[in-house]
Coordinates of C-alpha atoms in Angstrom, one line a residue:
M140 CA -165.7 -74.6 21.2
A141 CA -164.1 -75.9 24.7
A142 CA -166.2 -76.0 27.8
L143 CA -164.3 -75.6 31.0
L144 CA -164.8 -77.6 33.5
A145 CA -164.0 -75.9 36.7
A146 CA -161.5 -73.1 35.4
L147 CA -161.2 -69.3 36.1
G148 CA -161.4 -67.5 33.0
C149 CA -158.9 -64.4 33.3
G150 CA -156.3 -62.3 32.1
G151 CA -155.2 -59.5 29.8
G152 CA -155.0 -58.6 26.1
G153 CA -152.9 -58.4 23.1
D154 CA -152.3 -60.3 19.8
A155 CA -150.6 -63.6 19.4
G156 CA -146.9 -62.8 18.6
E157 CA -145.1 -66.2 18.0
S158 CA -146.1 -69.2 15.9
M159 CA -146.6 -72.5 17.1
D160 CA -143.2 -73.5 15.5
D161 CA -141.8 -71.2 18.0
A162 CA -143.2 -73.4 20.8
G163 CA -140.8 -76.4 19.9
M164 CA -137.9 -73.8 20.4
A165 CA -139.2 -72.7 23.6
E166 CA -139.7 -76.5 24.6
E167 CA -136.1 -77.0 23.8
A168 CA -134.6 -74.3 25.8
A169 CA -136.7 -75.3 28.9
M170 CA -135.5 -79.0 29.1
D171 CA -132.4 -78.3 31.2
E172 CA -131.7 -80.8 33.9
G173 CA -133.7 -79.5 37.2
A174 CA -135.5 -77.0 34.8
M175 CA -139.1 -76.1 35.7
A176 CA -141.4 -78.0 33.1
V177 CA -144.9 -78.4 32.3
H178 CA -146.2 -82.0 30.6
I179 CA -149.6 -82.5 28.9
T180 CA -149.7 -86.5 29.9
E181 CA -153.4 -86.8 28.2
P182 CA -153.8 -86.6 25.3
A183 CA -150.7 -88.5 24.0
D184 CA -149.1 -86.9 21.1
G185 CA -150.2 -87.8 17.7
S186 CA -152.9 -89.9 19.4
T187 CA -156.3 -90.2 17.6
V188 CA -159.4 -89.8 19.7
D189 CA -162.9 -90.8 18.8
G190 CA -166.1 -88.7 20.1
T191 CA -166.3 -84.7 20.7
S192 CA -164.3 -84.3 23.9
V193 CA -161.0 -85.0 25.1
R194 CA -159.8 -84.7 28.5
V195 CA -156.3 -82.9 28.9
V196 CA -154.0 -83.5 31.8
F197 CA -151.1 -81.2 33.0
E198 CA -148.2 -82.4 35.1
V199 CA -145.3 -80.0 36.2
D200 CA -141.5 -80.9 37.4
N201 CA -139.5 -78.3 39.8
L202 CA -142.4 -76.0 40.5
E203 CA -145.7 -75.4 42.1
V204 CA -149.2 -75.1 40.6
V205 CA -150.7 -72.2 42.5
E206 CA -153.9 -69.5 41.9
A207 CA -153.5 -66.8 39.8
G208 CA -152.3 -63.9 41.4
I209 CA -149.5 -65.6 43.4
M210 CA -146.0 -64.0 42.6
D211 CA -143.8 -66.4 44.9
P212 CA -140.8 -67.4 43.1
G213 CA -140.9 -71.4 41.4
T214 CA -144.7 -71.0 41.0
G215 CA -147.1 -70.4 38.5
H216 CA -150.4 -71.7 36.9
H217 CA -151.7 -73.2 33.6
H218 CA -153.0 -71.9 30.3
L219 CA -154.1 -74.3 27.6
L220 CA -153.7 -72.5 23.9
I221 CA -156.0 -74.6 21.5
N222 CA -154.9 -74.1 17.7
A223 CA -153.4 -70.9 18.9
D224 CA -150.0 -69.2 18.6
L225 CA -147.7 -68.4 21.5
T226 CA -148.2 -64.8 23.0
P227 CA -145.4 -62.3 23.5
A228 CA -143.0 -63.6 26.2
D229 CA -143.8 -60.5 28.2
Q230 CA -147.3 -59.9 27.9
P231 CA -150.2 -61.3 29.9
I232 CA -151.6 -64.5 27.8
P233 CA -155.3 -63.3 26.6
A234 CA -158.4 -65.1 27.8
V235 CA -160.2 -65.9 24.4
E236 CA -162.9 -68.6 24.7
G237 CA -162.1 -71.7 22.4
S238 CA -158.3 -70.3 21.9
Y239 CA -156.6 -69.1 25.2
V240 CA -157.8 -71.1 28.4
H241 CA -156.9 -70.0 31.8
F242 CA -156.6 -72.4 34.9
G243 CA -156.5 -69.4 37.5
L244 CA -157.6 -71.9 40.5
A245 CA -154.5 -74.1 40.2
Q246 CA -156.5 -76.5 38.1
T247 CA -154.4 -79.4 36.4
E248 CA -156.9 -81.1 34.4
Y249 CA -159.5 -79.6 31.6
E250 CA -162.4 -81.0 29.5
M251 CA -162.2 -80.0 25.8
T252 CA -166.0 -80.7 24.4
D253 CA -168.1 -80.0 21.6
L254 CA -164.8 -80.7 19.2
A255 CA -165.4 -81.2 15.6
P256 CA -163.3 -83.6 13.7
G257 CA -159.9 -82.7 12.5
D258 CA -156.5 -82.0 13.8
Y259 CA -155.5 -80.5 16.9
T260 CA -152.5 -78.5 18.4
I261 CA -152.7 -77.7 22.0
I262 CA -150.1 -75.9 23.9
A263 CA -149.4 -75.6 27.7
V264 CA -147.9 -72.5 29.2
V265 CA -147.3 -71.9 33.0
A266 CA -147.3 -68.1 33.8
D267 CA -146.9 -66.1 36.8
G268 CA -149.6 -64.7 39.0
L269 CA -150.0 -62.0 36.2
H270 CA -150.5 -64.3 33.5
V271 CA -147.2 -63.6 32.0
P272 CA -145.3 -66.7 30.7
L273 CA -142.6 -67.8 33.1
Q274 CA -139.1 -67.4 31.5
P275 CA -137.5 -69.4 30.5
W276 CA -140.9 -70.6 28.8
V277 CA -142.6 -73.5 30.5
I278 CA -144.4 -75.3 27.7
D279 CA -145.5 -78.0 25.9
T280 CA -147.2 -79.1 23.0
V281 CA -149.3 -82.1 22.1
R282 CA -151.0 -82.6 18.3
F283 CA -154.0 -85.0 18.2
T284 CA -156.8 -85.8 15.7
V285 CA -160.5 -86.2 16.6
R286 CA -162.5 -88.5 14.1

């Protein structure tokens, strides 16, 4: 469903362990002053988009986006969950086409294509070099509609 612009597919396995409602609690816990944070700046939360593609743009605070495999403190790389639940906090995020997208080359943009009309929830998750979500969670959630 979603085509990768230049993102590298990588990852482990496992089942989704937390619901999208848990994403809000994880985001709230990560909002401390000076904490690492990720923001989806496009599309806007609550927006309605026309067409079959949506550009997703990530920005971060207080961390460096690096390639997968790098395990330095204060670093990580992006993952995008598309209409999918959070994975267990201690497990690698799986790579599942159209649901769990990895950006192992330190990419900060992604083009979702071939989108059917409807409601979408996307969750940005920053993970370490082994694709395990950073703790505390570094996530952001955006909901939008395609018409």
